[in-house]
């Protein structure tokens, strides 16, 4: 897509600190990192989000994540990492070219993930029933 910033990174029209590239996938450092080494893994082909992306492409992406993540950990001395995908504006998606975030984590980084909430009596079963009804 001509107006997509990540498509421009793929072809080199916009500079990026690329750390990995093969014929299907590119990985580069996020310009506004949550932690040092925060990496975005994207398909070279443009898909807007995970639901729009063919399974084979998702398989390529997850294989690339598995290949790259140990080097990111070693490169920045991380103890672990979060793997995340924002889908839709409500989930915080800003760039509509699918990307997996690899976010290095450090034992004492003090980053707080979301708080857990709770279900009212019987609510969990209702929610489970509704979701299952769309999967049949
Ligand atoms: P989203 O919120 O859509 O899941 O994440 C988009 C991510 O892309 C953000 O973390 C943002 O910092 C990163 N980003 C946006 N524009 C650029 C850019 O031009 N170069 C790089 N390297 N990262 C970008
Ligand atoms: Zn794109």
mmCIF file of N, CA and C and ligand atoms in Angstrom:
data_model
loop_
_atom_site.group_PDB
_atom_site.id
_atom_site.type_symbol
_atom_site.label_atom_id
_atom_site.label_comp_id
_atom_site.label_asym_id
_atom_site.label_seq_id
_atom_site.Cartn_x
_atom_site.Cartn_y
_atom_site.Cartn_z
ATOM 1 N N UNK A 1 0.852 -1.206 0.000
ATOM 2 C CA UNK A 1 0.000 0.000 0.000
ATOM 3 C C UNK A 1 0.877 1.242 0.000
ATOM 4 N N UNK A 2 0.593 2.162 -0.867
ATOM 5 C CA UNK A 2 1.491 3.307 -1.053
ATOM 6 C C UNK A 2 1.552 4.248 0.146
ATOM 7 N N UNK A 3 0.433 4.354 0.902
ATOM 8 C CA UNK A 3 0.450 5.294 2.031
ATOM 9 C C UNK A 3 0.741 4.605 3.366
ATOM 10 N N UNK A 4 1.267 3.387 3.318
ATOM 11 C CA UNK A 4 1.530 2.637 4.551
ATOM 12 C C UNK A 4 3.005 2.782 4.938
ATOM 13 N N UNK A 5 3.242 3.264 6.151
ATOM 14 C CA UNK A 5 4.611 3.508 6.624
ATOM 15 C C UNK A 5 5.436 2.212 6.678
ATOM 16 N N UNK A 6 4.796 1.101 7.053
ATOM 17 C CA UNK A 6 5.555 -0.157 7.149
ATOM 18 C C UNK A 6 5.862 -0.728 5.765
ATOM 19 N N UNK A 7 4.952 -0.533 4.789
ATOM 20 C CA UNK A 7 5.269 -0.935 3.409
ATOM 21 C C UNK A 7 6.490 -0.150 2.926
ATOM 22 N N UNK A 8 6.565 1.108 3.325
ATOM 23 C CA UNK A 8 7.705 1.945 2.919
ATOM 24 C C UNK A 8 8.995 1.452 3.576
ATOM 25 N N UNK A 9 8.894 0.990 4.814
ATOM 26 C CA UNK A 9 10.078 0.408 5.477
ATOM 27 C C UNK A 9 10.501 -0.866 4.754
ATOM 28 N N UNK A 10 9.535 -1.685 4.337
ATOM 29 C CA UNK A 10 9.846 -2.941 3.633
ATOM 30 C C UNK A 10 10.703 -2.656 2.397
ATOM 31 N N UNK A 11 10.313 -1.667 1.604
ATOM 32 C CA UNK A 11 11.043 -1.405 0.348
ATOM 33 C C UNK A 11 12.229 -0.449 0.540
ATOM 34 N N UNK A 12 12.396 0.071 1.746
ATOM 35 C CA UNK A 12 13.552 0.938 2.014
ATOM 36 C C UNK A 12 13.315 2.417 1.757
ATOM 37 N N UNK A 13 12.058 2.788 1.480
ATOM 38 C CA UNK A 13 11.761 4.216 1.256
ATOM 39 C C UNK A 13 11.765 5.009 2.562
ATOM 40 N N UNK A 14 11.519 4.327 3.671
ATOM 41 C CA UNK A 14 11.632 4.936 5.004
ATOM 42 C C UNK A 14 12.712 4.135 5.743
ATOM 43 N N UNK A 15 13.684 4.833 6.348
ATOM 44 C CA UNK A 15 14.752 4.104 7.036
ATOM 45 C C UNK A 15 14.263 3.423 8.307
ATOM 46 N N UNK A 16 14.875 2.298 8.629
ATOM 47 C CA UNK A 16 14.550 1.596 9.877
ATOM 48 C C UNK A 16 15.784 0.802 10.288
ATOM 49 N N UNK A 17 15.891 0.559 11.581
ATOM 50 C CA UNK A 17 16.996 -0.257 12.095
ATOM 51 C C UNK A 17 16.576 -1.721 11.972
ATOM 52 N N UNK A 18 16.823 -2.269 10.779
ATOM 53 C CA UNK A 18 16.388 -3.649 10.506
ATOM 54 C C UNK A 18 17.333 -4.624 11.198
ATOM 55 N N UNK A 19 16.752 -5.626 11.840
ATOM 56 C CA UNK A 19 17.598 -6.632 12.487
ATOM 57 C C UNK A 19 17.479 -7.996 11.814
ATOM 58 N N UNK A 20 16.456 -8.180 10.977
ATOM 59 C CA UNK A 20 16.278 -9.478 10.303
ATOM 60 C C UNK A 20 15.423 -9.272 9.067
ATOM 61 N N UNK A 21 15.749 -10.027 8.031
ATOM 62 C CA UNK A 21 14.949 -9.965 6.800
ATOM 63 C C UNK A 21 15.074 -11.285 6.054
ATOM 64 N N UNK A 22 13.972 -11.808 5.571
ATOM 65 C CA UNK A 22 14.025 -12.916 4.612
ATOM 66 C C UNK A 22 13.034 -12.593 3.500
ATOM 67 N N UNK A 23 12.663 -13.554 2.676
ATOM 68 C CA UNK A 23 11.821 -13.209 1.527
ATOM 69 C C UNK A 23 10.382 -12.861 1.923
ATOM 70 N N UNK A 24 9.959 -13.218 3.142
ATOM 71 C CA UNK A 24 8.562 -12.975 3.543
ATOM 72 C C UNK A 24 8.397 -11.964 4.672
ATOM 73 N N UNK A 25 9.453 -11.810 5.479
ATOM 74 C CA UNK A 25 9.329 -11.114 6.767
ATOM 75 C C UNK A 25 10.450 -10.099 6.966
ATOM 76 N N UNK A 26 10.136 -8.989 7.641
ATOM 77 C CA UNK A 26 11.159 -8.021 8.058
ATOM 78 C C UNK A 26 10.958 -7.740 9.544
ATOM 79 N N UNK A 27 12.061 -7.587 10.273
ATOM 80 C CA UNK A 27 11.987 -7.176 11.681
ATOM 81 C C UNK A 27 12.878 -5.970 11.872
ATOM 82 N N UNK A 28 12.357 -4.985 12.601
ATOM 83 C CA UNK A 28 13.113 -3.750 12.833
ATOM 84 C C UNK A 28 12.768 -3.190 14.203
ATOM 85 N N UNK A 29 13.650 -2.331 14.712
ATOM 86 C CA UNK A 29 13.439 -1.775 16.046
ATOM 87 C C UNK A 29 12.330 -0.729 16.027
ATOM 88 N N UNK A 30 11.452 -0.801 17.031
ATOM 89 C CA UNK A 30 10.373 0.186 17.175
ATOM 90 C C UNK A 30 10.991 1.548 17.489
ATOM 91 N N UNK A 31 10.493 2.570 16.825
ATOM 92 C CA UNK A 31 11.044 3.919 16.957
ATOM 93 C C UNK A 31 10.759 4.517 18.342
ATOM 94 N N UNK A 32 9.764 3.973 19.019
ATOM 95 C CA UNK A 32 9.376 4.481 20.335
ATOM 96 C C UNK A 32 9.289 3.302 21.314
ATOM 97 N N UNK A 33 10.451 2.753 21.702
ATOM 98 C CA UNK A 33 10.470 1.449 22.381
ATOM 99 C C UNK A 33 9.921 1.472 23.801
ATOM 100 N N UNK A 34 9.170 0.441 24.141
ATOM 101 C CA UNK A 34 8.728 0.265 25.535
ATOM 102 C C UNK A 34 9.952 -0.081 26.382
ATOM 103 N N UNK A 35 10.807 -0.953 25.849
ATOM 104 C CA UNK A 35 12.126 -1.202 26.447
ATOM 105 C C UNK A 35 13.124 -1.271 25.296
ATOM 106 N N UNK A 36 14.396 -1.132 25.603
ATOM 107 C CA UNK A 36 15.426 -1.179 24.561
ATOM 108 C C UNK A 36 15.401 -2.547 23.871
ATOM 109 N N UNK A 37 15.411 -2.505 22.541
ATOM 110 C CA UNK A 37 15.354 -3.742 21.773
ATOM 111 C C UNK A 37 13.945 -4.103 21.315
ATOM 112 N N UNK A 38 12.941 -3.309 21.730
ATOM 113 C CA UNK A 38 11.544 -3.516 21.291
ATOM 114 C C UNK A 38 11.531 -3.603 19.760
ATOM 115 N N UNK A 39 11.044 -4.725 19.279
ATOM 116 C CA UNK A 39 11.147 -5.046 17.849
ATOM 117 C C UNK A 39 9.767 -5.281 17.253
ATOM 118 N N UNK A 40 9.592 -4.882 16.009
ATOM 119 C CA UNK A 40 8.359 -5.161 15.273
ATOM 120 C C UNK A 40 8.678 -6.172 14.174
ATOM 121 N N UNK A 41 7.891 -7.225 14.110
ATOM 122 C CA UNK A 41 8.068 -8.258 13.086
ATOM 123 C C UNK A 41 6.864 -8.166 12.160
ATOM 124 N N UNK A 42 7.123 -7.929 10.880
ATOM 125 C CA UNK A 42 6.010 -7.685 9.942
ATOM 126 C C UNK A 42 6.142 -8.565 8.696
ATOM 127 N N UNK A 43 5.005 -8.882 8.073
ATOM 128 C CA UNK A 43 5.074 -9.552 6.773
ATOM 129 C C UNK A 43 5.424 -8.514 5.704
ATOM 130 N N UNK A 44 6.147 -8.932 4.671
ATOM 131 C CA UNK A 44 6.460 -7.981 3.590
ATOM 132 C C UNK A 44 5.200 -7.573 2.843
ATOM 133 N N UNK A 45 4.262 -8.504 2.750
ATOM 134 C CA UNK A 45 2.965 -8.199 2.121
ATOM 135 C C UNK A 45 2.090 -7.424 3.095
ATOM 136 N N UNK A 46 1.263 -6.533 2.574
ATOM 137 C CA UNK A 46 0.410 -5.714 3.438
ATOM 138 C C UNK A 46 -0.883 -6.436 3.817
ATOM 139 N N UNK A 47 -1.078 -6.639 5.130
ATOM 140 C CA UNK A 47 -2.363 -7.087 5.680
ATOM 141 C C UNK A 47 -2.664 -6.192 6.864
ATOM 142 N N UNK A 48 -3.937 -5.840 7.059
ATOM 143 C CA UNK A 48 -4.197 -4.803 8.065
ATOM 144 C C UNK A 48 -4.129 -5.306 9.502
ATOM 145 N N UNK A 49 -4.553 -6.538 9.738
ATOM 146 C CA UNK A 49 -4.471 -7.064 11.113
ATOM 147 C C UNK A 49 -4.452 -8.586 11.057
ATOM 148 N N UNK A 50 -4.485 -9.200 12.217
ATOM 149 C CA UNK A 50 -4.286 -10.657 12.268
ATOM 150 C C UNK A 50 -5.436 -11.410 11.588
ATOM 151 N N UNK A 51 -6.653 -10.863 11.651
ATOM 152 C CA UNK A 51 -7.804 -11.550 11.055
ATOM 153 C C UNK A 51 -7.785 -11.467 9.537
ATOM 154 N N UNK A 52 -7.050 -10.525 9.026
ATOM 155 C CA UNK A 52 -6.957 -10.278 7.589
ATOM 156 C C UNK A 52 -5.808 -11.080 6.952
ATOM 157 N N UNK A 53 -5.032 -11.744 7.781
ATOM 158 C CA UNK A 53 -3.766 -12.344 7.321
ATOM 159 C C UNK A 53 -3.902 -13.849 7.127
ATOM 160 N N UNK A 54 -3.479 -14.381 5.967
ATOM 161 C CA UNK A 54 -3.557 -15.831 5.740
ATOM 162 C C UNK A 54 -2.713 -16.618 6.759
ATOM 163 N N UNK A 55 -3.173 -17.826 7.065
ATOM 164 C CA UNK A 55 -2.495 -18.666 8.067
ATOM 165 C C UNK A 55 -1.019 -18.897 7.723
ATOM 166 N N UNK A 56 -0.718 -19.082 6.428
ATOM 167 C CA UNK A 56 0.678 -19.365 6.038
ATOM 168 C C UNK A 56 1.571 -18.180 6.391
ATOM 169 N N UNK A 57 1.033 -16.977 6.236
ATOM 170 C CA UNK A 57 1.827 -15.778 6.552
ATOM 171 C C UNK A 57 2.022 -15.674 8.068
ATOM 172 N N UNK A 58 0.965 -16.012 8.819
ATOM 173 C CA UNK A 58 1.088 -15.993 10.282
ATOM 174 C C UNK A 58 2.133 -17.003 10.732
ATOM 175 N N UNK A 59 2.162 -18.147 10.059
ATOM 176 C CA UNK A 59 3.160 -19.176 10.403
ATOM 177 C C UNK A 59 4.574 -18.649 10.141
ATOM 178 N N UNK A 60 4.745 -17.946 9.013
ATOM 179 C CA UNK A 60 6.063 -17.354 8.709
ATOM 180 C C UNK A 60 6.463 -16.348 9.794
ATOM 181 N N UNK A 61 5.491 -15.558 10.230
ATOM 182 C CA UNK A 61 5.781 -14.524 11.238
ATOM 183 C C UNK A 61 6.179 -15.143 12.567
ATOM 184 N N UNK A 62 5.439 -16.153 12.983
ATOM 185 C CA UNK A 62 5.727 -16.740 14.298
ATOM 186 C C UNK A 62 7.060 -17.501 14.256
ATOM 187 N N UNK A 63 7.374 -18.088 13.096
ATOM 188 C CA UNK A 63 8.690 -18.746 12.954
ATOM 189 C C UNK A 63 9.799 -17.714 13.063
ATOM 190 N N UNK A 64 9.578 -16.548 12.437
ATOM 191 C CA UNK A 64 10.591 -15.490 12.507
ATOM 192 C C UNK A 64 10.739 -14.996 13.947
ATOM 193 N N UNK A 65 9.619 -14.841 14.654
ATOM 194 C CA UNK A 65 9.675 -14.415 16.061
ATOM 195 C C UNK A 65 10.546 -15.387 16.859
ATOM 196 N N UNK A 66 10.308 -16.686 16.634
ATOM 197 C CA UNK A 66 11.052 -17.698 17.389
ATOM 198 C C UNK A 66 12.538 -17.655 17.053
ATOM 199 N N UNK A 67 12.833 -17.349 15.797
ATOM 200 C CA UNK A 67 14.231 -17.275 15.369
ATOM 201 C C UNK A 67 14.934 -16.034 15.955
ATOM 202 N N UNK A 68 14.224 -14.924 15.961
ATOM 203 C CA UNK A 68 14.837 -13.636 16.319
ATOM 204 C C UNK A 68 14.913 -13.417 17.840
ATOM 205 N N UNK A 69 13.875 -13.850 18.558
ATOM 206 C CA UNK A 69 13.735 -13.493 19.982
ATOM 207 C C UNK A 69 14.962 -13.838 20.835
ATOM 208 N N UNK A 70 15.582 -15.018 20.657
ATOM 209 C CA UNK A 70 16.760 -15.304 21.494
ATOM 210 C C UNK A 70 17.892 -14.297 21.276
ATOM 211 N N UNK A 71 18.055 -13.832 20.034
ATOM 212 C CA UNK A 71 19.116 -12.854 19.765
ATOM 213 C C UNK A 71 18.780 -11.492 20.361
ATOM 214 N N UNK A 72 17.492 -11.133 20.341
ATOM 215 C CA UNK A 72 17.089 -9.877 20.988
ATOM 216 C C UNK A 72 17.400 -9.971 22.480
ATOM 217 N N UNK A 73 17.020 -11.092 23.091
ATOM 218 C CA UNK A 73 17.282 -11.277 24.528
ATOM 219 C C UNK A 73 18.764 -11.131 24.826
ATOM 220 N N UNK A 74 19.586 -11.810 24.020
ATOM 221 C CA UNK A 74 21.036 -11.742 24.265
ATOM 222 C C UNK A 74 21.571 -10.350 23.987
ATOM 223 N N UNK A 75 21.050 -9.730 22.920
ATOM 224 C CA UNK A 75 21.542 -8.422 22.495
ATOM 225 C C UNK A 75 21.332 -7.326 23.518
ATOM 226 N N UNK A 76 20.236 -7.414 24.262
ATOM 227 C CA UNK A 76 19.960 -6.357 25.252
ATOM 228 C C UNK A 76 20.040 -6.891 26.683
ATOM 229 N N UNK A 77 20.397 -8.169 26.826
ATOM 230 C CA UNK A 77 20.525 -8.755 28.165
ATOM 231 C C UNK A 77 19.197 -8.908 28.883
ATOM 232 N N UNK A 78 18.122 -9.195 28.116
ATOM 233 C CA UNK A 78 16.784 -9.316 28.720
ATOM 234 C C UNK A 78 16.608 -10.676 29.396
ATOM 235 N N UNK A 79 15.696 -10.708 30.359
ATOM 236 C CA UNK A 79 15.393 -11.949 31.075
ATOM 237 C C UNK A 79 14.207 -12.681 30.459
ATOM 238 N N UNK A 80 13.416 -11.971 29.658
ATOM 239 C CA UNK A 80 12.237 -12.558 29.028
ATOM 240 C C UNK A 80 11.712 -11.572 27.994
ATOM 241 N N UNK A 81 10.564 -11.884 27.411
ATOM 242 C CA UNK A 81 9.966 -10.916 26.476
ATOM 243 C C UNK A 81 8.465 -11.144 26.403
ATOM 244 N N UNK A 82 7.748 -10.069 26.086
ATOM 245 C CA UNK A 82 6.324 -10.169 25.775
ATOM 246 C C UNK A 82 6.165 -10.148 24.273
ATOM 247 N N UNK A 83 5.240 -10.956 23.787
ATOM 248 C CA UNK A 83 4.886 -10.965 22.372
ATOM 249 C C UNK A 83 3.457 -10.453 22.272
ATOM 250 N N UNK A 84 3.246 -9.376 21.502
ATOM 251 C CA UNK A 84 1.905 -8.789 21.463
ATOM 252 C C UNK A 84 1.495 -8.351 20.072
ATOM 253 N N UNK A 85 0.192 -8.393 19.837
ATOM 254 C CA UNK A 85 -0.377 -7.899 18.589
ATOM 255 C C UNK A 85 -1.621 -7.080 18.931
ATOM 256 N N UNK A 86 -1.632 -5.811 18.573
ATOM 257 C CA UNK A 86 -2.813 -4.984 18.787
ATOM 258 C C UNK A 86 -3.710 -5.091 17.554
ATOM 259 N N UNK A 87 -4.963 -5.428 17.772
ATOM 260 C CA UNK A 87 -5.901 -5.569 16.654
ATOM 261 C C UNK A 87 -7.076 -4.624 16.824
ATOM 262 N N UNK A 88 -7.115 -3.587 16.016
ATOM 263 C CA UNK A 88 -8.197 -2.610 16.076
ATOM 264 C C UNK A 88 -7.850 -1.444 16.979
ATOM 265 N N UNK A 89 -8.491 -0.308 16.713
ATOM 266 C CA UNK A 89 -8.211 0.928 17.450
ATOM 267 C C UNK A 89 -8.438 0.750 18.954
ATOM 268 N N UNK A 90 -9.487 0.016 19.319
ATOM 269 C CA UNK A 90 -9.798 -0.163 20.745
ATOM 270 C C UNK A 90 -8.677 -0.902 21.462
ATOM 271 N N UNK A 91 -7.913 -1.678 20.706
ATOM 272 C CA UNK A 91 -6.801 -2.440 21.299
ATOM 273 C C UNK A 91 -5.482 -1.683 21.178
ATOM 274 N N UNK A 92 -5.544 -0.458 20.661
ATOM 275 C CA UNK A 92 -4.328 0.354 20.579
ATOM 276 C C UNK A 92 -3.597 0.262 19.255
ATOM 277 N N UNK A 93 -4.223 -0.370 18.243
ATOM 278 C CA UNK A 93 -3.541 -0.438 16.950
ATOM 279 C C UNK A 93 -3.526 0.935 16.294
ATOM 280 N N UNK A 94 -2.346 1.346 15.875
ATOM 281 C CA UNK A 94 -2.168 2.654 15.244
ATOM 282 C C UNK A 94 -1.731 2.473 13.787
ATOM 283 N N UNK A 95 -0.880 1.491 13.563
ATOM 284 C CA UNK A 95 -0.408 1.216 12.198
ATOM 285 C C UNK A 95 -1.145 -0.019 11.679
ATOM 286 N N UNK A 96 -1.853 0.165 10.566
ATOM 287 C CA UNK A 96 -2.699 -0.911 10.040
ATOM 288 C C UNK A 96 -1.970 -1.737 8.983
ATOM 289 N N UNK A 97 -0.794 -2.192 9.363
ATOM 290 C CA UNK A 97 -0.035 -3.209 8.637
ATOM 291 C C UNK A 97 0.381 -4.170 9.754
ATOM 292 N N UNK A 98 -0.109 -5.405 9.684
ATOM 293 C CA UNK A 98 0.087 -6.345 10.798
ATOM 294 C C UNK A 98 1.522 -6.338 11.320
ATOM 295 N N UNK A 99 1.655 -6.289 12.627
ATOM 296 C CA UNK A 99 2.990 -6.374 13.229
ATOM 297 C C UNK A 99 2.907 -7.046 14.587
ATOM 298 N N UNK A 100 3.887 -7.894 14.857
ATOM 299 C CA UNK A 100 4.041 -8.513 16.174
ATOM 300 C C UNK A 100 5.061 -7.682 16.939
ATOM 301 N N UNK A 101 4.710 -7.286 18.152
ATOM 302 C CA UNK A 101 5.667 -6.596 19.016
ATOM 303 C C UNK A 101 6.436 -7.638 19.831
ATOM 304 N N UNK A 102 7.755 -7.577 19.784
ATOM 305 C CA UNK A 102 8.584 -8.341 20.733
ATOM 306 C C UNK A 102 9.144 -7.311 21.717
ATOM 307 N N UNK A 103 8.735 -7.408 22.967
ATOM 308 C CA UNK A 103 9.114 -6.415 23.982
ATOM 309 C C UNK A 103 10.007 -7.080 25.024
ATOM 310 N N UNK A 104 11.311 -6.779 24.971
ATOM 311 C CA UNK A 104 12.218 -7.375 25.953
ATOM 312 C C UNK A 104 11.815 -6.997 27.374
ATOM 313 N N UNK A 105 11.921 -7.931 28.289
ATOM 314 C CA UNK A 105 11.576 -7.677 29.692
ATOM 315 C C UNK A 105 12.754 -8.010 30.591
ATOM 316 N N UNK A 106 12.860 -7.231 31.635
ATOM 317 C CA UNK A 106 13.968 -7.339 32.573
ATOM 318 C C UNK A 106 13.386 -7.584 33.956
ATOM 319 N N UNK A 107 14.084 -8.377 34.715
ATOM 320 C CA UNK A 107 13.552 -8.795 36.013
ATOM 321 C C UNK A 107 13.036 -7.615 36.839
ATOM 322 N N UNK A 108 13.762 -6.496 36.825
ATOM 323 C CA UNK A 108 13.360 -5.369 37.675
ATOM 324 C C UNK A 108 12.932 -4.157 36.835
ATOM 325 N N UNK A 109 12.237 -4.407 35.706
ATOM 326 C CA UNK A 109 11.876 -3.261 34.850
ATOM 327 C C UNK A 109 10.642 -2.503 35.368
ATOM 328 N N UNK A 110 9.946 -3.103 36.349
ATOM 329 C CA UNK A 110 8.793 -2.426 36.971
ATOM 330 C C UNK A 110 7.655 -2.103 36.016
ATOM 331 N N UNK A 111 7.626 -2.724 34.841
ATOM 332 C CA UNK A 111 6.513 -2.505 33.918
ATOM 333 C C UNK A 111 5.333 -3.334 34.399
ATOM 334 N N UNK A 112 4.184 -2.693 34.474
ATOM 335 C CA UNK A 112 3.005 -3.403 34.974
ATOM 336 C C UNK A 112 2.125 -3.765 33.792
ATOM 337 N N UNK A 113 1.781 -5.027 33.656
ATOM 338 C CA UNK A 113 0.820 -5.419 32.629
ATOM 339 C C UNK A 113 -0.574 -5.127 33.185
ATOM 340 N N UNK A 114 -1.616 -5.431 32.409
ATOM 341 C CA UNK A 114 -2.968 -5.101 32.844
ATOM 342 C C UNK A 114 -3.335 -5.794 34.147
ATOM 343 N N UNK A 115 -4.160 -5.108 34.925
ATOM 344 C CA UNK A 115 -4.711 -5.703 36.139
ATOM 345 C C UNK A 115 -5.773 -6.731 35.743
ATOM 346 N N UNK A 116 -5.913 -7.784 36.508
ATOM 347 C CA UNK A 116 -7.005 -8.731 36.287
ATOM 348 C C UNK A 116 -8.300 -8.152 36.856
ATOM 349 N N UNK A 117 -9.457 -8.615 36.335
ATOM 350 C CA UNK A 117 -10.737 -8.191 36.912
ATOM 351 C C UNK A 117 -11.456 -9.445 37.414
ATOM 352 N N UNK A 118 -12.774 -9.430 37.465
ATOM 353 C CA UNK A 118 -13.481 -10.626 37.948
ATOM 354 C C UNK A 118 -14.834 -10.751 37.252
ATOM 355 N N UNK A 119 -15.428 -11.931 37.349
ATOM 356 C CA UNK A 119 -16.779 -12.174 36.820
ATOM 357 C C UNK A 119 -17.775 -12.200 37.967
ATOM 358 N N UNK A 120 -18.986 -11.735 37.683
ATOM 359 C CA UNK A 120 -20.077 -11.922 38.645
ATOM 360 C C UNK A 120 -20.491 -13.399 38.621
ATOM 361 N N UNK A 121 -21.277 -13.808 39.595
ATOM 362 C CA UNK A 121 -21.790 -15.185 39.671
ATOM 363 C C UNK A 121 -22.453 -15.587 38.342
ATOM 364 N N UNK A 122 -21.996 -16.650 37.721
ATOM 365 C CA UNK A 122 -22.620 -17.177 36.494
ATOM 366 C C UNK A 122 -22.199 -16.473 35.210
ATOM 367 N N UNK A 123 -21.523 -15.358 35.351
ATOM 368 C CA UNK A 123 -21.172 -14.556 34.167
ATOM 369 C C UNK A 123 -20.142 -15.257 33.273
ATOM 370 N N UNK A 124 -19.197 -15.940 33.912
ATOM 371 C CA UNK A 124 -18.156 -16.615 33.131
ATOM 372 C C UNK A 124 -18.762 -17.668 32.211
ATOM 373 N N UNK A 125 -19.728 -18.427 32.746
ATOM 374 C CA UNK A 125 -20.398 -19.458 31.958
ATOM 375 C C UNK A 125 -21.158 -18.827 30.788
ATOM 376 N N UNK A 126 -21.826 -17.680 31.042
ATOM 377 C CA UNK A 126 -22.570 -16.981 29.975
ATOM 378 C C UNK A 126 -21.633 -16.520 28.868
ATOM 379 N N UNK A 127 -20.529 -15.937 29.276
ATOM 380 C CA UNK A 127 -19.565 -15.441 28.286
ATOM 381 C C UNK A 127 -19.006 -16.615 27.473
ATOM 382 N N UNK A 128 -18.661 -17.697 28.168
ATOM 383 C CA UNK A 128 -18.151 -18.889 27.485
ATOM 384 C C UNK A 128 -19.164 -19.423 26.474
ATOM 385 N N UNK A 129 -20.446 -19.468 26.884
ATOM 386 C CA UNK A 129 -21.524 -19.968 26.024
ATOM 387 C C UNK A 129 -21.660 -19.100 24.772
ATOM 388 N N UNK A 130 -21.643 -17.781 24.952
ATOM 389 C CA UNK A 130 -21.771 -16.865 23.812
ATOM 390 C C UNK A 130 -20.626 -17.051 22.831
ATOM 391 N N UNK A 131 -19.421 -17.114 23.331
ATOM 392 C CA UNK A 131 -18.260 -17.258 22.437
ATOM 393 C C UNK A 131 -18.342 -18.584 21.694
ATOM 394 N N UNK A 132 -18.651 -19.672 22.423
ATOM 395 C CA UNK A 132 -18.734 -20.986 21.775
ATOM 396 C C UNK A 132 -19.801 -21.006 20.689
ATOM 397 N N UNK A 133 -20.891 -20.240 20.877
ATOM 398 C CA UNK A 133 -21.994 -20.267 19.906
ATOM 399 C C UNK A 133 -21.534 -19.721 18.544
ATOM 400 N N UNK A 134 -20.539 -18.854 18.548
ATOM 401 C CA UNK A 134 -20.023 -18.313 17.276
ATOM 402 C C UNK A 134 -18.940 -19.192 16.669
ATOM 403 N N UNK A 135 -18.456 -20.160 17.443
ATOM 404 C CA UNK A 135 -17.401 -21.041 16.933
ATOM 405 C C UNK A 135 -17.969 -22.308 16.319
ATOM 406 N N UNK A 136 -19.311 -22.520 16.465
ATOM 407 C CA UNK A 136 -19.893 -23.761 15.944
ATOM 408 C C UNK A 136 -20.296 -23.618 14.474
HETATM 409 P P1 LIG B 1 0.541 -0.382 17.190
HETATM 410 O O1 LIG B 1 0.066 0.543 18.274
HETATM 411 O O2 LIG B 1 -0.108 -0.109 15.851
HETATM 412 O O3 LIG B 1 0.447 -1.836 17.596
HETATM 413 O O4 LIG B 1 2.090 -0.130 17.085
HETATM 414 C C1 LIG B 1 2.701 0.657 16.112
HETATM 415 C C2 LIG B 1 4.147 0.765 16.535
HETATM 416 O O5 LIG B 1 4.887 1.222 15.426
HETATM 417 C C3 LIG B 1 4.390 1.757 17.676
HETATM 418 O O6 LIG B 1 5.000 1.080 18.768
HETATM 419 C C4 LIG B 1 5.267 2.817 17.054
HETATM 420 O O7 LIG B 1 6.244 3.304 17.941
HETATM 421 C C5 LIG B 1 5.884 2.096 15.870
HETATM 422 N N1 LIG B 1 6.182 2.964 14.737
HETATM 423 C C6 LIG B 1 5.327 3.833 14.136
HETATM 424 N N2 LIG B 1 5.921 4.443 13.103
HETATM 425 C C7 LIG B 1 7.173 3.931 13.030
HETATM 426 C C8 LIG B 1 8.274 4.185 12.152
HETATM 427 O O8 LIG B 1 8.208 4.980 11.232
HETATM 428 N N3 LIG B 1 9.405 3.469 12.385
HETATM 429 C C9 LIG B 1 9.506 2.563 13.405
HETATM 430 N N4 LIG B 1 10.683 1.916 13.527
HETATM 431 N N5 LIG B 1 8.493 2.305 14.248
HETATM 432 C C10 LIG B 1 7.338 2.982 14.066
HETATM 433 ZN ZN1 LIG B 2 1.661 -1.872 4.613
#
